[in-house]
């Protein structure tokens, strides 16, 4: 397919632009420097912890690496080694701040070498690495990641655990100099005391006592300093969708929103956005653990997608983020891979029901038909309306019920969830509700739940002028089973009156593998893959979502994940799980800075909880 870049020129994307769009690739120099820092850090720690290290077969190597002589040298070696290990990943990602810290640490290590070991060769190695850093300083220009204070907690836990293990090794590395035979609990107690700068119960002969004390104190000081720095440094939160960005996105959706069922989810207000130079297309994203996650296809004119993709990749390059796209369509995957050189992998299928073809008749719909009729006989009724047709009081009751019925404490959703219900700007959204008047008690009063006769809710977001996409399903746990089937059927039956011709239901991960694996003649590899998916379904609802969607006889539209290299897939998967809310890390209250609410006409419903459409 021939495309234009924002409508400026006809034909294919020029070679220079194509090279720019290929985005950040792992560079040899940053990778080499990061690996060298890791290696030197490990050797430095080993030299500081184990007194026999220099007399081992590694003696020749240790002579040209930062080593230790004396208590202060041992403590300095351990400290520098730990810091180099912490900086190695940042150097591999070309982070400017990691480069600056390494430039300071390397000459300090070289000076310590000369002062304590008088080893010219040991001085030359860090200086050579320093020269390499200075020579290629232009390679380390990546901007800082968006950051929040939960990193202080993560640092305290990781550094604390590492300091305990490393401290235990330091305390246990001098058996010939140890007085008596201290138990494991005594050594652990000595480590804990030493991390806080106090003398523990374990005693040593000679200068070993000073060496162990300095080393433990240095570890404790490093843990405290890095945690305090991360907790109180200026916070750079992830960018959020501004009112102007939202208005521009809505204008694009008004013109091109019917192309992608996930388009309306770009209006999540915890996403950032980049626009093409002409403003005719945009890519929305969130950064998680250094992964720049885009959801669905770009918004806007397909001809302008390359310009928005270029801006996305430029942003990834500037921060050394890992680019990835979750849940794009086949057309979107083709454009992403062609314009950037990235790769694509089928992630699953989206269930789409054509309203004109839907019917409860026939053998295939027997189970759904029987369930719906049984629930209706039990006294349930349904109501399907646009959000703009509901009163504020009823919307508030629906919001409270949705929040109370949420199955987890963590708010979930990213690529296929909107995160709010009943916003004035989302008047075209559709809400289907199930109601049931409870049996009366002996006193003749109607006994209702906390939310009256409301028993279940399903929320749909617009999909262009004639479609809608399922956003969340919530129900009262005391309600009869089958509420979701009842409300989806009611929504499909009411769709013609609402002008809706197509409805997107849940996304089924690895649907094709599950379907082919259960067929007659499936090979052993496919059956094994299906068995693994069924096993994982105990936690991630992979099989149950597929079977639930299949009840409504939909057509299946494939969705893809776009990525750079195969080795980055685990990292992308973890970032996606964090974005979706399946993995959550949060600071305790005392370390969390509370921001005052900023009134905004379109941002009044941030507290509304929601469920993710995909497992």
Coordinates of C-alpha atoms in Angstrom, one line a residue:
X1 CA 0.0 0.0 0.0
X2 CA 1.4 3.4 -1.0
X3 CA 1.0 6.1 1.7
X4 CA 1.8 9.7 2.2
X5 CA 3.5 11.3 5.2
X6 CA 0.9 13.6 6.5
X7 CA -0.3 14.3 3.0
X8 CA 2.8 16.3 2.1
X9 CA 4.2 13.9 -0.6
X10 CA 2.8 11.1 -2.6
X11 CA 4.3 7.7 -2.8
X12 CA 6.2 5.6 -0.3
X13 CA 8.0 6.8 2.7
X14 CA 11.5 8.1 1.7
X15 CA 14.6 6.2 2.7
X16 CA 15.8 8.8 5.2
X17 CA 12.4 8.9 6.9
X18 CA 12.2 5.2 6.9
X19 CA 15.6 4.9 8.7
X20 CA 14.4 7.5 11.3
X21 CA 11.3 5.5 11.8
X22 CA 13.2 2.3 12.6
X23 CA 13.7 3.8 16.1
X24 CA 16.1 3.0 18.8
X25 CA 18.3 -0.1 18.2
X26 CA 20.6 -1.6 20.8
X27 CA 24.0 0.2 20.3
X28 CA 27.3 -1.6 20.6
X29 CA 29.1 1.1 22.7
X30 CA 26.4 1.5 25.4
X31 CA 26.0 -2.3 25.6
X32 CA 29.8 -2.7 25.9
X33 CA 30.1 0.0 28.5
X34 CA 27.1 -1.4 30.5
X35 CA 28.6 -4.9 30.4
X36 CA 32.0 -3.6 31.5
X37 CA 30.5 -1.8 34.4
X38 CA 28.6 -5.0 35.5
X39 CA 31.8 -7.0 35.2
X40 CA 34.0 -4.5 37.1
X41 CA 31.3 -4.1 39.7
X42 CA 31.1 -7.8 40.4
X43 CA 34.9 -8.2 40.5
X44 CA 35.1 -5.1 42.8
X45 CA 32.5 -6.6 45.2
X46 CA 34.3 -9.9 45.2
X47 CA 37.6 -8.3 45.9
X48 CA 36.1 -6.3 48.8
X49 CA 34.3 -9.3 50.3
X50 CA 36.6 -12.3 49.9
X51 CA 40.1 -11.9 51.3
X52 CA 41.4 -14.9 49.4
X53 CA 40.2 -13.6 46.0
X54 CA 43.6 -12.1 45.1
X55 CA 45.3 -15.4 45.8
X56 CA 42.9 -17.5 43.6
X57 CA 43.2 -18.2 39.9
X58 CA 41.6 -14.8 39.4
X59 CA 44.7 -13.1 40.8
X60 CA 46.0 -12.0 37.5
X61 CA 42.6 -10.4 36.5
X62 CA 42.2 -8.8 40.0
X63 CA 45.5 -7.1 39.6
X64 CA 44.1 -5.0 36.8
X65 CA 40.8 -4.3 38.3
X66 CA 39.8 -2.2 41.4
X67 CA 40.8 -4.2 44.4
X68 CA 41.2 -3.7 48.2
X69 CA 43.9 -3.3 50.7
X70 CA 42.9 -2.2 54.2
X71 CA 39.5 -1.5 55.7
X72 CA 38.7 1.7 53.9
X73 CA 39.7 0.2 50.5
X74 CA 37.4 -2.8 51.1
X75 CA 34.5 -0.5 52.0
X76 CA 35.2 1.7 48.9
X77 CA 35.4 -1.3 46.6
X78 CA 32.1 -2.7 47.8
X79 CA 30.4 0.7 47.5
X80 CA 31.8 1.4 44.0
X81 CA 30.9 -2.1 42.9
X82 CA 27.3 -1.8 44.0
X83 CA 27.0 1.6 42.4
X84 CA 28.4 0.3 39.1
X85 CA 25.9 -2.5 39.1
X86 CA 23.1 0.0 39.6
X87 CA 24.4 2.1 36.8
X88 CA 25.0 -0.7 34.3
X89 CA 21.4 -0.9 33.1
X90 CA 21.1 2.8 32.7
X91 CA 24.3 2.9 30.6
X92 CA 22.9 0.2 28.3
X93 CA 19.8 2.3 27.8
X94 CA 22.1 5.4 27.0
X95 CA 20.8 7.4 30.0
X96 CA 22.6 10.7 30.4
X97 CA 22.4 10.7 34.2
X98 CA 23.9 7.2 34.4
X99 CA 26.8 8.4 32.1
X100 CA 27.4 11.4 34.4
X101 CA 27.5 9.2 37.5
X102 CA 29.9 6.7 35.9
X103 CA 32.2 9.6 34.8
X104 CA 32.4 10.6 38.5
X105 CA 32.9 7.1 39.9
X106 CA 35.5 5.8 37.5
X107 CA 38.2 8.4 38.3
X108 CA 37.4 8.0 42.0
X109 CA 38.0 4.3 41.7
X110 CA 41.2 4.9 39.8
X111 CA 42.4 7.3 42.5
X112 CA 41.6 4.6 45.2
X113 CA 43.6 2.1 43.2
X114 CA 46.7 4.3 43.1
X115 CA 46.4 5.3 46.8
X116 CA 45.8 1.8 48.2
X117 CA 47.3 -0.7 45.7
X118 CA 49.9 1.5 43.8
X119 CA 48.8 -0.5 40.7
X120 CA 49.3 1.5 37.5
X121 CA 47.6 -1.2 35.5
X122 CA 44.6 -1.1 37.9
X123 CA 44.4 2.6 37.4
X124 CA 44.5 2.4 33.6
X125 CA 41.4 0.1 33.2
X126 CA 38.9 2.5 34.7
X127 CA 40.5 5.4 33.0
X128 CA 40.3 3.6 29.6
X129 CA 36.6 3.0 30.3
X130 CA 36.3 6.7 31.3
X131 CA 38.0 7.7 28.0
X132 CA 35.5 5.5 26.1
X133 CA 32.6 7.2 27.9
X134 CA 34.0 10.6 27.0
X135 CA 34.8 9.7 23.5
X136 CA 31.2 8.4 22.9
X137 CA 29.4 10.9 25.1
X138 CA 27.0 11.6 22.3
X139 CA 25.7 8.1 22.5
X140 CA 24.4 8.7 26.1
X141 CA 21.8 11.4 25.5
X142 CA 18.6 9.6 26.6
X143 CA 16.3 11.7 28.8
X144 CA 15.1 10.5 32.2
X145 CA 12.0 8.2 32.4
X146 CA 8.8 9.4 34.0
X147 CA 9.2 8.6 37.6
X148 CA 7.1 8.3 40.8
X149 CA 7.9 7.7 44.4
X150 CA 7.2 4.0 44.4
X151 CA 10.8 3.6 43.1
X152 CA 12.0 4.6 46.6
X153 CA 10.2 1.6 48.0
X154 CA 11.5 -0.7 45.3
X155 CA 15.0 0.5 45.9
X156 CA 14.7 0.1 49.7
X157 CA 13.5 -3.5 49.3
X158 CA 16.0 -4.6 46.7
X159 CA 19.0 -2.7 48.1
X160 CA 18.0 -3.9 51.6
X161 CA 17.8 -7.5 50.6
X162 CA 21.0 -7.2 48.6
X163 CA 22.8 -5.5 51.5
X164 CA 21.7 -8.3 53.9
X165 CA 23.0 -11.1 51.6
X166 CA 26.2 -9.3 50.8
X167 CA 26.7 -8.3 54.4
X168 CA 26.3 -11.9 55.5
X169 CA 29.0 -12.9 52.9
X170 CA 31.3 -10.2 54.3
X171 CA 30.8 -11.4 57.9
X172 CA 31.3 -15.1 56.9
X173 CA 34.3 -14.5 54.6
X174 CA 36.9 -14.5 57.4
X175 CA 36.6 -17.8 59.2
X176 CA 40.3 -17.9 60.4
X177 CA 40.0 -14.4 61.9
X178 CA 36.7 -15.0 63.6
X179 CA 36.7 -15.3 67.4
X180 CA 34.7 -18.3 68.4
X181 CA 32.0 -20.0 66.3
X182 CA 29.1 -17.6 65.9
X183 CA 25.8 -19.0 64.8
X184 CA 23.8 -17.9 61.7
X185 CA 21.6 -15.8 63.9
X186 CA 24.6 -14.1 65.5
X187 CA 26.0 -13.3 62.0
X188 CA 22.7 -11.9 60.8
X189 CA 22.5 -9.8 64.0
X190 CA 26.0 -8.5 63.3
X191 CA 25.0 -7.6 59.7
X192 CA 21.9 -5.7 60.9
X193 CA 23.9 -3.8 63.5
X194 CA 26.7 -3.1 61.0
X195 CA 24.3 -1.7 58.4
X196 CA 23.2 0.9 61.0
X197 CA 26.9 1.7 62.0
X198 CA 26.9 -0.3 65.3
X199 CA 29.2 -3.1 66.5
X200 CA 27.6 -6.5 66.5
X201 CA 28.2 -9.7 68.5
X202 CA 30.8 -11.2 66.2
X203 CA 34.4 -10.5 66.9
X204 CA 37.5 -10.7 64.7
X205 CA 41.3 -10.6 65.2
X206 CA 43.5 -7.9 63.7
X207 CA 42.2 -5.3 61.2
X208 CA 39.4 -7.6 60.0
X209 CA 37.0 -6.0 62.5
X210 CA 37.6 -2.6 60.9
X211 CA 37.3 -4.0 57.4
X212 CA 33.9 -5.7 58.1
X213 CA 32.6 -2.7 60.0
X214 CA 33.5 -0.2 57.2
X215 CA 32.0 -2.5 54.5
X216 CA 28.7 -3.0 56.4
X217 CA 28.5 0.7 57.2
X218 CA 29.1 1.6 53.5
X219 CA 26.3 -0.8 52.4
X220 CA 23.8 0.7 54.9
X221 CA 24.8 4.2 53.9
X222 CA 24.3 3.4 50.2
X223 CA 20.8 1.9 50.9
X224 CA 19.8 4.9 53.0
X225 CA 21.1 7.6 50.6
X226 CA 19.6 6.0 47.4
X227 CA 16.2 5.5 49.1
X228 CA 16.1 9.0 50.5
X229 CA 17.1 10.5 47.1
X230 CA 14.4 8.5 45.2
X231 CA 11.8 9.4 47.8
X232 CA 12.4 13.2 47.9
X233 CA 13.7 14.0 44.4
X234 CA 11.5 16.1 42.2
X235 CA 8.8 13.8 40.8
X236 CA 8.2 13.6 37.1
X237 CA 4.9 11.8 36.7
X238 CA 3.7 10.2 33.6
X239 CA 2.1 12.7 31.3
X240 CA -1.7 12.8 31.3
X241 CA -4.1 13.6 28.5
X242 CA -4.8 17.4 28.6
X243 CA -8.1 19.0 27.7
X244 CA -6.7 20.3 24.5
X245 CA -5.3 16.8 23.6
X246 CA -8.7 15.2 24.3
X247 CA -10.5 17.7 22.1
X248 CA -8.1 17.1 19.2
X249 CA -8.5 13.3 19.6
X250 CA -12.3 13.6 19.7
X251 CA -12.2 15.6 16.5
X252 CA -10.1 12.8 14.9
X253 CA -12.5 10.1 16.2
X254 CA -15.5 12.0 14.8
X255 CA -13.9 11.6 11.3
X256 CA -12.1 8.3 11.5
X257 CA -13.4 6.6 14.7
X258 CA -15.3 3.9 12.8
X259 CA -12.1 2.2 11.6
X260 CA -10.9 0.8 14.9
X261 CA -13.1 -0.5 17.7
X262 CA -10.4 0.5 20.2
X263 CA -10.2 4.1 19.0
X264 CA -12.3 5.5 21.9
X265 CA -10.0 4.0 24.5
X266 CA -7.4 6.4 23.3
X267 CA -9.3 8.9 25.4
X268 CA -8.2 7.4 28.7
X269 CA -6.8 10.2 30.7
X270 CA -3.8 8.4 32.1
X271 CA -2.2 8.3 28.6
X272 CA 0.1 10.6 26.8
X273 CA -0.2 11.4 23.1
X274 CA 2.0 12.4 20.1
X275 CA 0.4 13.9 17.0
X276 CA 1.7 13.8 13.4
X277 CA 3.1 17.1 12.1
X278 CA -0.1 17.8 10.2
X279 CA -2.3 16.9 13.3
X280 CA -4.3 14.4 11.2
X281 CA -3.2 11.4 13.2
X282 CA -2.0 10.5 16.7
X283 CA -0.6 7.7 18.8
X284 CA -1.5 7.4 22.5
X285 CA 0.8 5.6 24.9
X286 CA 1.9 5.1 28.4
X287 CA 5.4 4.4 29.7
X288 CA 5.8 1.5 32.1
X289 CA 9.3 0.2 33.3
X290 CA 11.0 1.9 30.3
X291 CA 8.5 0.4 27.8
X292 CA 6.6 2.8 25.6
X293 CA 3.2 1.1 25.2
X294 CA 0.8 2.1 22.5
X295 CA -2.7 0.6 22.5
X296 CA -4.6 -0.2 19.3
X297 CA -4.1 1.5 16.0
X298 CA -3.1 5.1 15.5
X299 CA -6.0 7.5 15.6
X300 CA -6.9 9.5 12.5
X301 CA -6.3 9.4 8.8
X302 CA -4.4 6.2 7.7
X303 CA -2.4 8.3 5.2
X304 CA -1.1 10.4 8.1
X305 CA -0.2 7.4 10.3
X306 CA 3.5 7.4 9.3
X307 CA 4.0 11.0 10.6
X308 CA 2.5 10.0 14.0
X309 CA 4.5 6.8 14.1
X310 CA 7.7 8.8 13.4
X311 CA 6.9 11.1 16.3
X312 CA 6.3 8.1 18.6
X313 CA 9.6 6.5 17.6
X314 CA 11.4 9.8 18.0
X315 CA 10.1 10.1 21.5
X316 CA 11.2 6.5 22.2
X317 CA 14.6 7.3 20.9
X318 CA 15.0 10.5 22.9
X319 CA 14.3 8.6 26.2
X320 CA 15.7 5.2 25.2
X321 CA 12.4 3.6 25.8
X322 CA 11.5 0.2 24.3
X323 CA 8.7 0.8 21.7
X324 CA 5.8 -1.6 21.7
X325 CA 2.2 -1.7 20.5
X326 CA -0.5 -3.8 22.1
X327 CA -3.7 -5.0 20.3
X328 CA -3.3 -3.3 16.9
X329 CA -5.3 -4.6 14.0
X330 CA -3.9 -6.4 11.0
X331 CA -3.8 -3.1 9.0
X332 CA -2.2 -1.3 11.9
X333 CA 0.4 -4.1 12.3
X334 CA 1.3 -3.9 8.6
X335 CA 1.9 -0.1 8.8
X336 CA 3.8 -0.3 12.0
X337 CA 6.1 -3.1 10.8
X338 CA 6.6 -1.6 7.3
X339 CA 7.4 1.9 8.6
X340 CA 9.5 1.1 11.6
X341 CA 11.2 -2.2 10.9
X342 CA 9.6 -3.7 14.0
X343 CA 8.1 -7.2 14.1
X344 CA 4.6 -8.4 14.9
X345 CA 3.1 -11.4 16.7
X346 CA -0.6 -12.4 16.7
X347 CA -1.8 -11.9 20.3
X348 CA -5.4 -13.1 20.0
X349 CA -8.7 -12.3 18.4
X350 CA -11.4 -9.7 19.0
X351 CA -15.0 -10.9 19.0
X352 CA -17.3 -8.7 16.8
X353 CA -21.0 -9.3 16.4
X354 CA -22.9 -8.0 13.4
X355 CA -26.2 -6.9 14.8
X356 CA -28.1 -7.8 11.6
X357 CA -27.0 -11.4 11.9
X358 CA -27.6 -11.9 15.6
X359 CA -30.5 -14.0 16.7
X360 CA -31.3 -16.2 19.7
X361 CA -32.8 -18.8 17.3
X362 CA -31.1 -22.0 16.3
X363 CA -29.2 -24.8 18.0
X364 CA -25.9 -22.8 18.3
X365 CA -27.7 -20.2 20.5
X366 CA -29.6 -22.7 22.6
X367 CA -27.6 -22.3 25.8
X368 CA -27.7 -18.5 25.7
X369 CA -31.4 -18.6 24.9
X370 CA -32.3 -20.9 27.8
X371 CA -30.2 -18.9 30.2
X372 CA -31.8 -15.6 29.2
X373 CA -35.3 -17.0 29.5
X374 CA -34.6 -18.5 32.9
X375 CA -33.3 -15.2 34.3
X376 CA -36.3 -13.3 32.8
X377 CA -38.6 -15.7 34.5
X378 CA -36.9 -15.0 37.8
X379 CA -38.1 -11.4 37.6
X380 CA -35.2 -9.5 36.0
X381 CA -35.7 -6.8 33.5
X382 CA -33.2 -4.9 31.4
X383 CA -32.7 -1.3 30.3
X384 CA -30.4 -0.2 27.5
X385 CA -29.8 3.6 27.1
X386 CA -27.3 6.2 26.0
X387 CA -25.4 7.9 28.8
X388 CA -26.9 11.3 27.8
X389 CA -30.4 9.9 28.4
X390 CA -29.7 9.0 32.1
X391 CA -30.3 11.4 34.9
X392 CA -27.3 12.4 37.0
X393 CA -28.8 10.6 40.0
X394 CA -29.0 7.3 38.2
X395 CA -25.5 7.7 36.8
X396 CA -24.2 8.3 40.3
X397 CA -25.9 5.1 41.5
X398 CA -24.4 3.2 38.6
X399 CA -20.9 4.6 39.3
X400 CA -21.1 3.6 43.0
X401 CA -22.4 0.1 42.1
X402 CA -19.6 -0.4 39.6
X403 CA -17.0 0.6 42.2
X404 CA -18.5 -1.6 44.9
X405 CA -18.7 -4.6 42.6
X406 CA -15.2 -4.4 41.3
X407 CA -13.5 -7.7 42.0
X408 CA -10.1 -6.4 43.0
X409 CA -8.6 -3.4 44.9
X410 CA -6.5 -2.5 41.9
X411 CA -8.0 -0.6 39.0
X412 CA -7.4 -2.5 35.9
X413 CA -7.3 -1.7 32.2
X414 CA -5.2 0.1 29.6
X415 CA -5.6 -0.7 25.9
X416 CA -9.2 -1.8 26.1
X417 CA -10.7 0.1 29.0
X418 CA -11.8 3.7 29.3
X419 CA -11.7 4.1 33.1
X420 CA -14.8 6.1 33.7
X421 CA -18.6 5.9 33.4
X422 CA -21.1 8.6 32.7
X423 CA -18.7 11.4 31.7
X424 CA -20.6 14.3 30.1
X425 CA -18.2 14.1 27.1
X426 CA -19.1 10.4 26.6
X427 CA -22.8 11.0 26.0
X428 CA -22.9 8.5 23.1
X429 CA -21.7 5.7 25.3
X430 CA -24.3 3.0 26.0
X431 CA -25.2 1.5 29.4
X432 CA -27.2 -1.7 29.8
X433 CA -28.5 -2.4 33.3
X434 CA -30.3 -5.4 34.9
X435 CA -32.9 -4.7 37.6
X436 CA -34.9 -6.9 39.9
X437 CA -37.5 -6.0 42.5
X438 CA -36.8 -8.2 45.6
X439 CA -39.5 -10.3 47.3
X440 CA -41.3 -8.4 50.1
X441 CA -40.8 -9.3 53.7
X442 CA -43.4 -10.1 56.3
X443 CA -43.9 -6.4 57.0
X444 CA -44.7 -5.7 53.4
X445 CA -41.6 -3.6 52.8
X446 CA -39.6 -4.1 49.6
X447 CA -36.2 -5.4 50.7
X448 CA -33.5 -4.0 48.4
X449 CA -29.7 -4.2 48.3
X450 CA -27.3 -1.3 48.8
X451 CA -28.0 -0.2 45.2
X452 CA -31.7 -0.7 45.1
X453 CA -33.0 -3.0 42.4
X454 CA -29.8 -2.6 40.3
X455 CA -28.1 -6.0 39.9
X456 CA -25.7 -5.7 36.9
X457 CA -24.1 -3.2 34.6
X458 CA -22.5 -3.3 31.2
X459 CA -20.9 -0.3 29.6
X460 CA -20.1 0.2 25.9
X461 CA -18.1 3.0 24.3
X462 CA -18.8 4.4 20.9
X463 CA -17.1 2.8 17.8
X464 CA -17.7 5.3 15.1
X465 CA -21.2 6.4 14.3
X466 CA -22.7 2.9 14.0
X467 CA -20.8 0.7 16.5
X468 CA -20.0 0.2 20.1
X469 CA -17.3 -1.6 22.0
X470 CA -17.6 -3.4 25.3
X471 CA -15.8 -1.6 28.1
X472 CA -16.8 -3.2 31.4
X473 CA -19.1 -5.8 32.9
X474 CA -20.0 -5.6 36.6
X475 CA -22.7 -7.5 38.6
X476 CA -23.9 -7.9 42.2
X477 CA -22.4 -11.2 43.5
X478 CA -25.7 -12.1 45.0
X479 CA -27.5 -11.9 41.6
X480 CA -28.3 -15.0 39.6
X481 CA -25.6 -16.4 37.2
X482 CA -25.9 -15.3 33.6
X483 CA -26.2 -11.5 34.1
X484 CA -23.5 -10.8 31.5
X485 CA -25.3 -13.0 28.9
X486 CA -28.6 -11.3 29.7
X487 CA -27.2 -7.8 29.3
X488 CA -25.2 -8.5 26.1
X489 CA -28.3 -10.1 24.5
X490 CA -30.4 -7.1 25.6
X491 CA -27.8 -4.7 24.2
X492 CA -27.7 -6.5 20.8
X493 CA -31.5 -6.6 20.6
X494 CA -31.7 -2.9 21.4
X495 CA -28.8 -2.0 19.0
X496 CA -31.0 -1.3 15.9
X497 CA -33.0 1.3 17.8
X498 CA -29.8 3.0 18.9
X499 CA -28.4 3.0 15.3
X500 CA -25.8 0.4 16.2
X501 CA -24.8 -2.1 13.5
X502 CA -21.8 -3.8 15.0
X503 CA -20.7 -4.6 18.6
X504 CA -17.2 -5.5 19.7
X505 CA -17.1 -7.9 22.7
X506 CA -14.2 -9.1 24.7
X507 CA -10.7 -9.8 23.4
X508 CA -9.7 -13.5 23.5
X509 CA -5.9 -14.0 23.9
X510 CA -4.5 -16.9 21.8
X511 CA -8.0 -17.8 20.6
X512 CA -6.8 -19.5 17.4
X513 CA -4.5 -21.8 19.4
X514 CA -7.3 -22.8 21.7
X515 CA -9.7 -23.4 18.8
X516 CA -7.2 -25.4 16.7
X517 CA -5.8 -27.3 19.6
X518 CA -9.1 -28.9 20.5
X519 CA -9.9 -30.1 17.0
X520 CA -9.5 -33.6 15.8
X521 CA -6.1 -34.2 14.3
X522 CA -4.3 -31.4 16.2
X523 CA -0.6 -32.1 16.5
X524 CA 1.3 -32.7 19.7
X525 CA 2.9 -29.3 19.7
X526 CA -0.4 -27.5 19.3
X527 CA -2.0 -29.7 21.9
X528 CA 0.8 -29.0 24.4
X529 CA 0.5 -25.2 23.7
X530 CA -3.3 -25.4 24.3
X531 CA -2.7 -27.4 27.5
X532 CA -0.4 -24.6 28.8
X533 CA -3.0 -22.0 27.9
X534 CA -5.7 -23.9 29.7
X535 CA -3.4 -24.2 32.8
X536 CA -2.7 -20.5 32.7
X537 CA -6.4 -19.8 32.5
X538 CA -6.7 -20.6 36.2
X539 CA -5.2 -17.1 36.8
X540 CA -5.7 -15.1 33.5
X541 CA -9.1 -16.3 32.2
X542 CA -7.7 -17.1 28.8
X543 CA -10.0 -20.0 28.0
X544 CA -13.1 -18.7 29.8
X545 CA -13.1 -15.4 27.8
X546 CA -12.8 -17.3 24.6
X547 CA -15.7 -19.6 25.4
X548 CA -17.8 -16.7 26.7
X549 CA -17.3 -14.8 23.5
X550 CA -17.9 -17.8 21.3
X551 CA -21.5 -18.1 22.8
X552 CA -22.6 -15.2 20.6
X553 CA -21.3 -16.6 17.3
X554 CA -19.1 -13.6 16.5
X555 CA -16.6 -13.1 13.7
X556 CA -13.0 -13.0 14.9
X557 CA -10.7 -10.1 14.1
X558 CA -7.0 -10.8 14.8
X559 CA -5.0 -8.4 17.1
X560 CA -1.3 -8.2 17.2
X561 CA 1.6 -7.1 19.5
X562 CA 4.3 -5.1 17.7
X563 CA 7.8 -5.3 19.2
X564 CA 11.5 -4.7 18.3
X565 CA 13.3 -7.9 19.3
X566 CA 12.2 -11.3 20.7
X567 CA 14.3 -10.9 23.8
X568 CA 12.3 -7.8 24.7
X569 CA 9.0 -9.7 24.7
X570 CA 9.2 -10.7 28.4
X571 CA 9.9 -7.1 29.4
X572 CA 7.0 -5.9 27.2
X573 CA 4.7 -8.6 28.7
X574 CA 5.5 -7.5 32.2
X575 CA 5.0 -3.8 31.4
X576 CA 1.7 -4.7 29.7
X577 CA 0.6 -6.6 32.8
X578 CA 1.5 -3.6 35.0
X579 CA -0.4 -1.3 32.7
X580 CA -3.4 -3.5 32.8
X581 CA -3.3 -3.7 36.6
X582 CA -2.4 -7.4 37.0
X583 CA 0.9 -6.5 38.6
X584 CA 0.8 -3.5 40.9
X585 CA 3.5 -1.7 42.9
X586 CA 2.6 1.2 45.1
X587 CA 4.1 3.2 47.9
X588 CA 2.7 3.2 51.4
X589 CA 0.8 6.3 52.4
X590 CA 3.5 8.2 54.2
X591 CA 5.8 8.2 51.1
X592 CA 3.1 9.2 48.7
X593 CA 2.7 12.9 47.9
X594 CA -1.0 13.9 47.6
X595 CA -1.7 16.3 44.8
X596 CA -4.5 18.8 45.1
X597 CA -7.3 18.1 42.7
X598 CA -7.3 20.4 39.7
X599 CA -10.8 21.1 38.5
X600 CA -11.3 20.3 34.8
X601 CA -14.7 20.1 33.0
X602 CA -13.8 16.7 31.4
X603 CA -11.8 15.2 34.3
X604 CA -14.4 14.8 37.1
X605 CA -14.7 11.0 37.2
X606 CA -11.2 9.8 37.9
X607 CA -12.5 7.8 40.9
X608 CA -14.6 5.5 38.8
X609 CA -13.3 1.9 38.9
X610 CA -13.3 -0.4 35.8
X611 CA -12.4 -3.8 34.5
X612 CA -10.1 -4.6 31.7
X613 CA -11.7 -6.2 28.7
X614 CA -8.8 -8.6 28.1
X615 CA -7.4 -11.2 30.4

